[in-house]
mmCIF file of C-alpha atoms in Angstrom:
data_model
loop_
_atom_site.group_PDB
_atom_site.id
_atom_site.type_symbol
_atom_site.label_atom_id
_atom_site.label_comp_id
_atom_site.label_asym_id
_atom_site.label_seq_id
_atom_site.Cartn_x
_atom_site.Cartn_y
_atom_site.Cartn_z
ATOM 1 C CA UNK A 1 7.597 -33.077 -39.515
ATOM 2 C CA UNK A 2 4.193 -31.063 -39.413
ATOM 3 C CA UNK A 3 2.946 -30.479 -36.121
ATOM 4 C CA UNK A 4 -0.492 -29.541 -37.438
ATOM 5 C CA UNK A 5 -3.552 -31.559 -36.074
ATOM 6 C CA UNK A 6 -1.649 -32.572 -33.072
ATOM 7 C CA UNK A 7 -4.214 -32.399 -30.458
ATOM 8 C CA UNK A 8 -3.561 -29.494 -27.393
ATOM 9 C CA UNK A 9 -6.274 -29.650 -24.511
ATOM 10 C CA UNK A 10 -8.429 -25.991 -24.008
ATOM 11 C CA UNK A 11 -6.603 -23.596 -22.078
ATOM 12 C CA UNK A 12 -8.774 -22.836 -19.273
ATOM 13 C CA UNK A 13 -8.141 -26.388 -18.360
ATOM 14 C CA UNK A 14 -4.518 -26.078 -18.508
ATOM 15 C CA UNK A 15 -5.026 -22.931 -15.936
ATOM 16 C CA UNK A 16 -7.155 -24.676 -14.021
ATOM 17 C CA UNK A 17 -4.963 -27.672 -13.455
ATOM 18 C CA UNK A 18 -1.713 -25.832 -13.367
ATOM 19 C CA UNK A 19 -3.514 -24.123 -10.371
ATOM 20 C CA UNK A 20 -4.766 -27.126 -8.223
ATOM 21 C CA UNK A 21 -1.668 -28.813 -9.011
ATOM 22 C CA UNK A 22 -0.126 -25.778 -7.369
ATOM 23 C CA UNK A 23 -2.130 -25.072 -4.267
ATOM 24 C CA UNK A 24 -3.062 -29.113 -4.433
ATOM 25 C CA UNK A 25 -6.270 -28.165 -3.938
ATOM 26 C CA UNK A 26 -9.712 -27.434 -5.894
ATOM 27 C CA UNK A 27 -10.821 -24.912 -3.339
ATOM 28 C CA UNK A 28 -7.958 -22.389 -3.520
ATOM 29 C CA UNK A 29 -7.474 -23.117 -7.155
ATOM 30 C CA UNK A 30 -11.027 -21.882 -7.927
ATOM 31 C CA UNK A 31 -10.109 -18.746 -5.380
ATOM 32 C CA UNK A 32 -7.789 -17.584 -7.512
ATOM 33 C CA UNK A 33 -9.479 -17.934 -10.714
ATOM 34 C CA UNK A 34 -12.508 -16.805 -9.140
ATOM 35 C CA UNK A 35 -14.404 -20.018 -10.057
ATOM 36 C CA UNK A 36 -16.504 -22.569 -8.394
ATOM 37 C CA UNK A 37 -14.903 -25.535 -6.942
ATOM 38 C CA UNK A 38 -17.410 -27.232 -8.965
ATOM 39 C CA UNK A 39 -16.170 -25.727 -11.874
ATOM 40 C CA UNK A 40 -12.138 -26.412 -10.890
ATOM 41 C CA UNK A 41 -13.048 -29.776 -10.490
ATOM 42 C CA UNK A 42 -15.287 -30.243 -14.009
ATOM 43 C CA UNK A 43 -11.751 -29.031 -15.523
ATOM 44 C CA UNK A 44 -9.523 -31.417 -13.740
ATOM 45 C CA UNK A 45 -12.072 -34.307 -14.825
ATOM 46 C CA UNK A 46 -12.274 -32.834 -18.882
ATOM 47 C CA UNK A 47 -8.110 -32.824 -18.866
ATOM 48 C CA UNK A 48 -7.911 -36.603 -17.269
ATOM 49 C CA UNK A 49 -10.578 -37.420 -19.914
ATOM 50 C CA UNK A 50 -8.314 -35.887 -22.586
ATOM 51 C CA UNK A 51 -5.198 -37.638 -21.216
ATOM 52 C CA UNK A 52 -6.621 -40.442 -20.759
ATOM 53 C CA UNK A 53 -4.402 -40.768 -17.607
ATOM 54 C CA UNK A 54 -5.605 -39.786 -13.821
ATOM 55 C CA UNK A 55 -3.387 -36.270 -12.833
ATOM 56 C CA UNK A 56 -4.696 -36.353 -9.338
ATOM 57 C CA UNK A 57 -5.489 -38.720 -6.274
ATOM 58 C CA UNK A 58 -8.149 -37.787 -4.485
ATOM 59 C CA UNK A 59 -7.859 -38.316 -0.884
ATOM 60 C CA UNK A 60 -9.589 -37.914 2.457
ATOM 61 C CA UNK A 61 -9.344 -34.700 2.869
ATOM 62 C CA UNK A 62 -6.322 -34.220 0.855
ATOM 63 C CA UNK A 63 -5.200 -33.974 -2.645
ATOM 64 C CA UNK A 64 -2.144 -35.511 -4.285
ATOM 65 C CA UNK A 65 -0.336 -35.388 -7.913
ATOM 66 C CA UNK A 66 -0.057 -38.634 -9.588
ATOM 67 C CA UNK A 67 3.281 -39.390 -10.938
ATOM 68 C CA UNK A 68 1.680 -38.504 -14.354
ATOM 69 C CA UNK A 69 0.334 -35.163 -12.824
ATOM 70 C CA UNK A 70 3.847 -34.061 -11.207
ATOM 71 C CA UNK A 71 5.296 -35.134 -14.827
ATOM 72 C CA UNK A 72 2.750 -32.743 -16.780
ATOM 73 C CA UNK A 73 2.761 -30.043 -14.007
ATOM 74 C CA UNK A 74 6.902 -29.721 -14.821
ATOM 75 C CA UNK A 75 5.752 -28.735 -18.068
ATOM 76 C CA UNK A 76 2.528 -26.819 -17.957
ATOM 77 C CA UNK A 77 3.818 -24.609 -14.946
ATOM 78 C CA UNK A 78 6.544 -23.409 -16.900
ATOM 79 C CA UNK A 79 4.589 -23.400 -20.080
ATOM 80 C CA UNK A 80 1.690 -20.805 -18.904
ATOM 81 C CA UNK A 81 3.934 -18.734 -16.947
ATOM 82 C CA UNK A 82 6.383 -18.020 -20.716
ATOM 83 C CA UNK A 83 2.769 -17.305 -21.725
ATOM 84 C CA UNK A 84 1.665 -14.466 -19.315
ATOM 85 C CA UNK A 85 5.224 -13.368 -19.989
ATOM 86 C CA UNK A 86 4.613 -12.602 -23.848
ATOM 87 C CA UNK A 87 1.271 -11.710 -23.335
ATOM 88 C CA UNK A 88 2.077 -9.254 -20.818
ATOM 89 C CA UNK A 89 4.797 -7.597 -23.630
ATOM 90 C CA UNK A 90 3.014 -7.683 -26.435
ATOM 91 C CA UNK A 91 -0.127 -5.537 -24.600
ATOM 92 C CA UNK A 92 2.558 -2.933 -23.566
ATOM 93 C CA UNK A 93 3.321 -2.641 -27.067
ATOM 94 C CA UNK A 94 -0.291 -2.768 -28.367
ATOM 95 C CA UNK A 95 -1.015 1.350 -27.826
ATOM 96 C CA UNK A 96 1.879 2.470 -26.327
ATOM 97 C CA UNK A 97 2.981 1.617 -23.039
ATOM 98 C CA UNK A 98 0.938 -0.332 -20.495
ATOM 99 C CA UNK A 99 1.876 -0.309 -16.518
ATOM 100 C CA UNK A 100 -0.372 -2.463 -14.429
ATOM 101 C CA UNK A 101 -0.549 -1.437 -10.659
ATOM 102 C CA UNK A 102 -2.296 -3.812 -8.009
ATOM 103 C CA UNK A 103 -3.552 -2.665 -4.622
ATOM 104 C CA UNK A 104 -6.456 -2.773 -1.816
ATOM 105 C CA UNK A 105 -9.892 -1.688 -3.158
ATOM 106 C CA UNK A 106 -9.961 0.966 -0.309
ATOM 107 C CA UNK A 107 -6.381 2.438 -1.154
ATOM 108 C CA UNK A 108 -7.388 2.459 -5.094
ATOM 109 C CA UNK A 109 -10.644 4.213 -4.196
ATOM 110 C CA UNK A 110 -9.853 6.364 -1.419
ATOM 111 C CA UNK A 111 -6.371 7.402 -2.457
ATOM 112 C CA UNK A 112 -5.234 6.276 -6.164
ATOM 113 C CA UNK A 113 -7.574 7.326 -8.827
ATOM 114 C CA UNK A 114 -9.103 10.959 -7.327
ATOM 115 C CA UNK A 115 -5.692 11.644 -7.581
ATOM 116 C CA UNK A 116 -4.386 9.379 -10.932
ATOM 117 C CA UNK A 117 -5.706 12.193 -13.572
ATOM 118 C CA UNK A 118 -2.209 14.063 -12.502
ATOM 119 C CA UNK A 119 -0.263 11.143 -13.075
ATOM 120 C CA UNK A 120 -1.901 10.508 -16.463
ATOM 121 C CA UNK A 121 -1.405 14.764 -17.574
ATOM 122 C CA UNK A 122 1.861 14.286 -16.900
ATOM 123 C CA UNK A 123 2.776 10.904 -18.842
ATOM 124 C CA UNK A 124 0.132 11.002 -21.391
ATOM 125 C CA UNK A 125 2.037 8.472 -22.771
ATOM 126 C CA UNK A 126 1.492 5.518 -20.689
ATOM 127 C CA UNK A 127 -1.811 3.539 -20.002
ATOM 128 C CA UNK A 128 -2.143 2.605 -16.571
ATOM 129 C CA UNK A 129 -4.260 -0.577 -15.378
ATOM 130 C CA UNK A 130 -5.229 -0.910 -11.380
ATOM 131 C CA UNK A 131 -6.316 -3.882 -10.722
ATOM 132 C CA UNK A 132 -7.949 -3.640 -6.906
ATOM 133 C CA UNK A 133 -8.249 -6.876 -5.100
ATOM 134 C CA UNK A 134 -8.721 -7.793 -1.442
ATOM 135 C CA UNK A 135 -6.502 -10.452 -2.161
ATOM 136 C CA UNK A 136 -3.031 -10.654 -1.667
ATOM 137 C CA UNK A 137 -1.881 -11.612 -5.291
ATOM 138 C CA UNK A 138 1.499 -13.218 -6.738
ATOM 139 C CA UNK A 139 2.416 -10.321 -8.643
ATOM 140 C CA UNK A 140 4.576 -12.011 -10.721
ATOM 141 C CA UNK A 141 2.200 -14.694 -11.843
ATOM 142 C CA UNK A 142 -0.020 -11.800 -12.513
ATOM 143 C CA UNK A 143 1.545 -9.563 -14.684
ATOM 144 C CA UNK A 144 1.502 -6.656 -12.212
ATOM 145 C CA UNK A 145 3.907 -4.139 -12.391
ATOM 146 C CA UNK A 146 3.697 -2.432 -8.945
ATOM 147 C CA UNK A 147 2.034 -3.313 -6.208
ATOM 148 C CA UNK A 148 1.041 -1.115 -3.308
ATOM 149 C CA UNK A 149 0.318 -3.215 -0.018
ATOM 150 C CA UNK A 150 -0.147 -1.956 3.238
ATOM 151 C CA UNK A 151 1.830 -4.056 6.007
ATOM 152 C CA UNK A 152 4.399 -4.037 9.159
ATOM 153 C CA UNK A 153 7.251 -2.369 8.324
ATOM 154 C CA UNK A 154 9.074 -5.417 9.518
ATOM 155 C CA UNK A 155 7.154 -7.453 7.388
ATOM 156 C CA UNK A 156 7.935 -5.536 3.583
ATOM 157 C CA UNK A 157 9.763 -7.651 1.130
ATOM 158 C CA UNK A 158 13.737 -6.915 0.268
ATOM 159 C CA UNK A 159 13.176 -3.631 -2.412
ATOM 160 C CA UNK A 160 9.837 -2.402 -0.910
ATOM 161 C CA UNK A 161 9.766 1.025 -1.041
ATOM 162 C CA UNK A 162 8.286 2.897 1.956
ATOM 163 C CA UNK A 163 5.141 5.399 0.799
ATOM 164 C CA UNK A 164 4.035 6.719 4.271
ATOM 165 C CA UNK A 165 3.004 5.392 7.988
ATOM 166 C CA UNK A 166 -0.130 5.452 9.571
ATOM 167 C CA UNK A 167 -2.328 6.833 12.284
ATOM 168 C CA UNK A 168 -6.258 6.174 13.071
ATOM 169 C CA UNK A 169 -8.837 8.251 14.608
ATOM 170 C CA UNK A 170 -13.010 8.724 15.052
ATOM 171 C CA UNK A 171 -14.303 10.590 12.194
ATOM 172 C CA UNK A 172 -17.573 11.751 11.309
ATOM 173 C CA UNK A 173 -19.124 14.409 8.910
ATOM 174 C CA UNK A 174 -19.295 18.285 9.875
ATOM 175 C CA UNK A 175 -23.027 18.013 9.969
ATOM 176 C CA UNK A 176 -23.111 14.623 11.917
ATOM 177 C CA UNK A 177 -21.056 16.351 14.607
ATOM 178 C CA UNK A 178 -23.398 19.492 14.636
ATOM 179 C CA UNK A 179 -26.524 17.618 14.729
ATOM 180 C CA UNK A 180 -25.179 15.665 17.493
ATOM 181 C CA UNK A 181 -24.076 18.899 19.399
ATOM 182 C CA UNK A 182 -27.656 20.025 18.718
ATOM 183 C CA UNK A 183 -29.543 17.404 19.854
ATOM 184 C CA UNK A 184 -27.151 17.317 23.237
ATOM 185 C CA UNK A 185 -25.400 14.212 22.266
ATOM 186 C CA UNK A 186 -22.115 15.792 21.882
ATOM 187 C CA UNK A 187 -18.436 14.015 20.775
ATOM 188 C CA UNK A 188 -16.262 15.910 22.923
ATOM 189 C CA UNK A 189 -14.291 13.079 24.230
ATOM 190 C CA UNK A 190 -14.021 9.506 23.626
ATOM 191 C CA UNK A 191 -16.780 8.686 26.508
ATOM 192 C CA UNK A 192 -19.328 10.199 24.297
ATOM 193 C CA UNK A 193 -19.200 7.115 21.408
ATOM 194 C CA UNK A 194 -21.552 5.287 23.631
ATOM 195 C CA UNK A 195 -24.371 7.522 22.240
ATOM 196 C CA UNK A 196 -23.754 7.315 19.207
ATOM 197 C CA UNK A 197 -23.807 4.552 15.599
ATOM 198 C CA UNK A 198 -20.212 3.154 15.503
ATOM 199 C CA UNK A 199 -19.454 2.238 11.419
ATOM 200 C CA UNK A 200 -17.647 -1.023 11.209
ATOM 201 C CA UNK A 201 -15.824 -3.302 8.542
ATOM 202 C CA UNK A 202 -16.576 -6.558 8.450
ATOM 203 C CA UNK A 203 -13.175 -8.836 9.211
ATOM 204 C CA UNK A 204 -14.108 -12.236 10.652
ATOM 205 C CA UNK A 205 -10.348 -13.237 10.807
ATOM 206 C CA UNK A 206 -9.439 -10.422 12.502
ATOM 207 C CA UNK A 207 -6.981 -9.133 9.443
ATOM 208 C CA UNK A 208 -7.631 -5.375 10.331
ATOM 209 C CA UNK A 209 -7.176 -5.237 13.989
ATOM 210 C CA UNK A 210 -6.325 -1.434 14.040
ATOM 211 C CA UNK A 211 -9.206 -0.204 12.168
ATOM 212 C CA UNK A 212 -11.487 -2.494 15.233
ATOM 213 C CA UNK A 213 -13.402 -0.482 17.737
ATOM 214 C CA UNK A 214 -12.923 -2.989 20.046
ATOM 215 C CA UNK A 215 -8.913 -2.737 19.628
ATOM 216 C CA UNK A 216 -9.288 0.818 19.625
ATOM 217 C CA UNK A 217 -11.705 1.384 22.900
ATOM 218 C CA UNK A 218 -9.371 -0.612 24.869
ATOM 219 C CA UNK A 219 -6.064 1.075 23.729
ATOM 220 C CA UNK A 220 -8.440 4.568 25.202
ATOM 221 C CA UNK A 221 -9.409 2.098 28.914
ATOM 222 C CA UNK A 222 -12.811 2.188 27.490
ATOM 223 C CA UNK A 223 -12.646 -1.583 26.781
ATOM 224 C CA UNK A 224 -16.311 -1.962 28.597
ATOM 225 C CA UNK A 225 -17.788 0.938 26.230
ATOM 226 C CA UNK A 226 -20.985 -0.149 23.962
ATOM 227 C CA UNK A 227 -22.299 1.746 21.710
ATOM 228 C CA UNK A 228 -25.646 3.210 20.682
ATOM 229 C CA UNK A 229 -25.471 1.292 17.808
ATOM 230 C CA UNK A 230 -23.724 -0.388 14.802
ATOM 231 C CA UNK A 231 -23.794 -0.522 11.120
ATOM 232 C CA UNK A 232 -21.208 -3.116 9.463
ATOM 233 C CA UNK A 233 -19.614 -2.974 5.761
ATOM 234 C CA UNK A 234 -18.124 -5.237 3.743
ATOM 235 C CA UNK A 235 -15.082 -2.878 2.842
ATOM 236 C CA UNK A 236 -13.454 -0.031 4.794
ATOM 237 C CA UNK A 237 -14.127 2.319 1.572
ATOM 238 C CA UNK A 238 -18.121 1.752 2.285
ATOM 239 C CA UNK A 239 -17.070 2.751 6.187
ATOM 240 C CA UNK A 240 -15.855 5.697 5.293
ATOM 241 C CA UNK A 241 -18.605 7.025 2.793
ATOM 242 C CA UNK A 242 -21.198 6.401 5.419
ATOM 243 C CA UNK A 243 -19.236 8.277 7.741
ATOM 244 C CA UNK A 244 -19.383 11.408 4.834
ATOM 245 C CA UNK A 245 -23.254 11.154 4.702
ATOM 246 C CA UNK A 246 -23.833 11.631 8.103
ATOM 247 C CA UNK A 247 -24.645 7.498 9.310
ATOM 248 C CA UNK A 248 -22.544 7.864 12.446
ATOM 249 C CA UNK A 249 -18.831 7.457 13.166
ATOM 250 C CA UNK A 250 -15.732 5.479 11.675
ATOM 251 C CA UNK A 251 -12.237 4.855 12.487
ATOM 252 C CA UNK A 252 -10.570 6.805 9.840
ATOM 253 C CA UNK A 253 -6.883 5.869 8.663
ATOM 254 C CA UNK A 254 -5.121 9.365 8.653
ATOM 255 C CA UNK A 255 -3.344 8.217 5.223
ATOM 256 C CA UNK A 256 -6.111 7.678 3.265
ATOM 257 C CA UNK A 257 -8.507 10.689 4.008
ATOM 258 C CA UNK A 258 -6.120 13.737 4.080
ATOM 259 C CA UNK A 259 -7.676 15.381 1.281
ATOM 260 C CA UNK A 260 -11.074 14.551 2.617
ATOM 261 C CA UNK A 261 -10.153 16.378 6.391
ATOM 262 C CA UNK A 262 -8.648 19.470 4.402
ATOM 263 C CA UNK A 263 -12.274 19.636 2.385
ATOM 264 C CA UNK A 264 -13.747 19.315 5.457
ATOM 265 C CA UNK A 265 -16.109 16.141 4.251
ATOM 266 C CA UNK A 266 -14.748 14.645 7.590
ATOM 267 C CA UNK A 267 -14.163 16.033 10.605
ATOM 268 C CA UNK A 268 -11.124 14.033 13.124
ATOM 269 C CA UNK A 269 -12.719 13.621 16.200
ATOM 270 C CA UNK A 270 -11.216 14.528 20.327
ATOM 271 C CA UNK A 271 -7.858 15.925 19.165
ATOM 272 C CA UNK A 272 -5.268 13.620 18.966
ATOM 273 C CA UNK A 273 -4.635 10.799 16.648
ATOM 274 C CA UNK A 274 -3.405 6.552 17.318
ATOM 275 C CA UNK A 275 -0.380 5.570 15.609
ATOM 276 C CA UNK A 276 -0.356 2.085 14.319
ATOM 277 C CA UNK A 277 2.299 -0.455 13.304
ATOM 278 C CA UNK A 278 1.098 -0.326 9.537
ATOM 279 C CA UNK A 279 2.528 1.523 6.428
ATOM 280 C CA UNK A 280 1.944 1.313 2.854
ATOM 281 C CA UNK A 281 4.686 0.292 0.289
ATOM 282 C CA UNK A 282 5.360 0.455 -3.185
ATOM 283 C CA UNK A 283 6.467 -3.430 -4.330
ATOM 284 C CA UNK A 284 8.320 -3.769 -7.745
ATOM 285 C CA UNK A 285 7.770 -7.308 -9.813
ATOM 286 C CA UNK A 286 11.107 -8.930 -11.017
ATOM 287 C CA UNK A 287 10.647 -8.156 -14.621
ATOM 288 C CA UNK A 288 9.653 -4.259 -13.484
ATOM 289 C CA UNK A 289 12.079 -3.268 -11.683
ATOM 290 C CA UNK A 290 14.016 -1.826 -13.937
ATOM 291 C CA UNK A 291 10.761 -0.197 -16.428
ATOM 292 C CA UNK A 292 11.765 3.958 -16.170
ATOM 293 C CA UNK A 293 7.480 3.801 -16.395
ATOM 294 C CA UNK A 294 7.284 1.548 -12.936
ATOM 295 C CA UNK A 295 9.686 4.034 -11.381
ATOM 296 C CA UNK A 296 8.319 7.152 -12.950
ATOM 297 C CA UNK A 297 5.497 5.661 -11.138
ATOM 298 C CA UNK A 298 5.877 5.255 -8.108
ATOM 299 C CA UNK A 299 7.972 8.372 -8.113
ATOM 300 C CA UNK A 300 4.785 10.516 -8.609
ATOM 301 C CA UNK A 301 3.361 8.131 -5.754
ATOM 302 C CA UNK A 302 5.788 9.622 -3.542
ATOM 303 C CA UNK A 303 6.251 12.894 -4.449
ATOM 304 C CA UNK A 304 1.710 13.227 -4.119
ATOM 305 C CA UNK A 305 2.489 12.113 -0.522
ATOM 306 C CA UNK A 306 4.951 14.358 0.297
ATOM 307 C CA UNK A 307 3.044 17.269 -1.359
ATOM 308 C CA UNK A 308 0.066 16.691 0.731
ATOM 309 C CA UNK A 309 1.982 17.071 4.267
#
């Protein structure tokens, strides 16, 4: 029997309800696809209207499948996933070999592409995509390869492989600090701060506690300690370039600036250095943990770490 003309509904209402149904909820669905709520809920109405059946029930403050809705989300779930699946093969196959790496927008910019060119000279074979997020992201829905996430120890998944610890201090530019020596506002000890612009990231929940002055002033007993002054970023990245051109001073994660101390674009400020409870790890999807390219991969990640100690 021809299956020609039989009717299918768009796709990017499939996504859309395959991720409410999910979450069971319009506001995290359209998170993830990086939509309005609005526009989560226009596609949720335009698939019931194609059904002709109601897939949700909308309650106070909640959200619910309808039996119909739990019925069709058994088979779209599985449906779209086979589809990211074969989607994700065939692009590997398109020009070669494609490995897709997620990770923080600070650790891609700070750390992973000044330093990717060597990767790429030495497997000009493989394309490599980085997709940077400041979301945590289900790598397997995704189609990621690798991911490199920065957490406890104690709180890496089974298979996470360890890329290097972490330690935090005050960092400025060279000509920051010799301004400030020449205009008698040195930063000789930790005292000193109080004179000076303190660069900040902005993190209303409170995600990034060690990168917080406030955490940090108390673990020195300088919990009382204000500043001359504040500027506040949106991402630690834009911290630490303000810090290079001279705005005033950051807390600088040790990991992610060693090339940038050795050039001497920052300087590490009173000596010694705050070990934190954080390390960054190299996180293989199901379907790549056994790609040579994923493991060539992070490899190379470990073997730039080691060669910069």
């Amino acid at each position: 029997m021809s299956k020609v003309g039989r009717p299918l509904p768009p796709l990017d209402l499939l996504v859309g309800f395959e991720a409410a149904a999910r979450h069971l909820s319009f506001t995290r669905a359209a998170a993830e696809l990086f939509l309005t709520q609005s526009a989560v809920s226009r596609q949720i109405q335009g698939l019931e209207e194609f059904l002709g059946v109601p897939l949700f029930e909308r309650r106070h403050k909640a959200l619910a499948l309808t039996e119909a809705g739990q019925a069709y989300f058994r088979t779209v779930g599985p449906v779209l996933e086979q589809l990211r699946d074969s989607t994700r093969r065939l692009r590997e196959t398109r020009s070669g070999r494609l490995l897709t790496v997620t990770t923080t927008i600070s650790f891609a910019s700070m750390w992973l592409v000044p330093r990717l060119s060597r990767f790429r000279k030495d497997h000009p074979h493989l394309d490599v995509r980085v997709a940077a997020s400041t979301d945590v992201i289900d790598i397997e829905r995704e189609g990621i390869d690798v991911a490199i996430r920065d957490c406890r120890p104690d709180a890496a998944p089974a298979g996470a492989v360890m890329l290097m610890g972490d330690h935090v201090a005050p960092v400025c530019s060279a000509l920051y600090l010799k301004e400030s020596r020449a205009a008698k506002r040195p930063l000789s000890k930790p005292e000193d701060l109080r004179h000076h612009v303190l660069l900040h990231m902005h993190d209303p929940h409170g995600r990034f506690p060690f990168i917080s002055w406030p955490t940090w002033f108390e673990s020195a007993g300088l919990a009382d300690l204000v500043a001359g002054g504040s500027l506040v970023f949106g991402q630690y990245d834009q911290v630490i370039h303000a810090a290079m051109h001279g705005q005033g001073v950051a807390l600088g994660r040790m990991s992610l600036l060693q090339q940038d101390l050795k050039d001497k674009n920052l300087v590490a400020l009173f000596g010694k250095t705050k070990r934190i409870a954080r390390a960054f790890h190299a996180i293989y999807s199901k379907g790549a943990a056994s790609r040579p390219e994923a493991r060539e991969f992070v490899q190379w990640l470990q073997l730039e770490i080691e060669r910069e100690k």
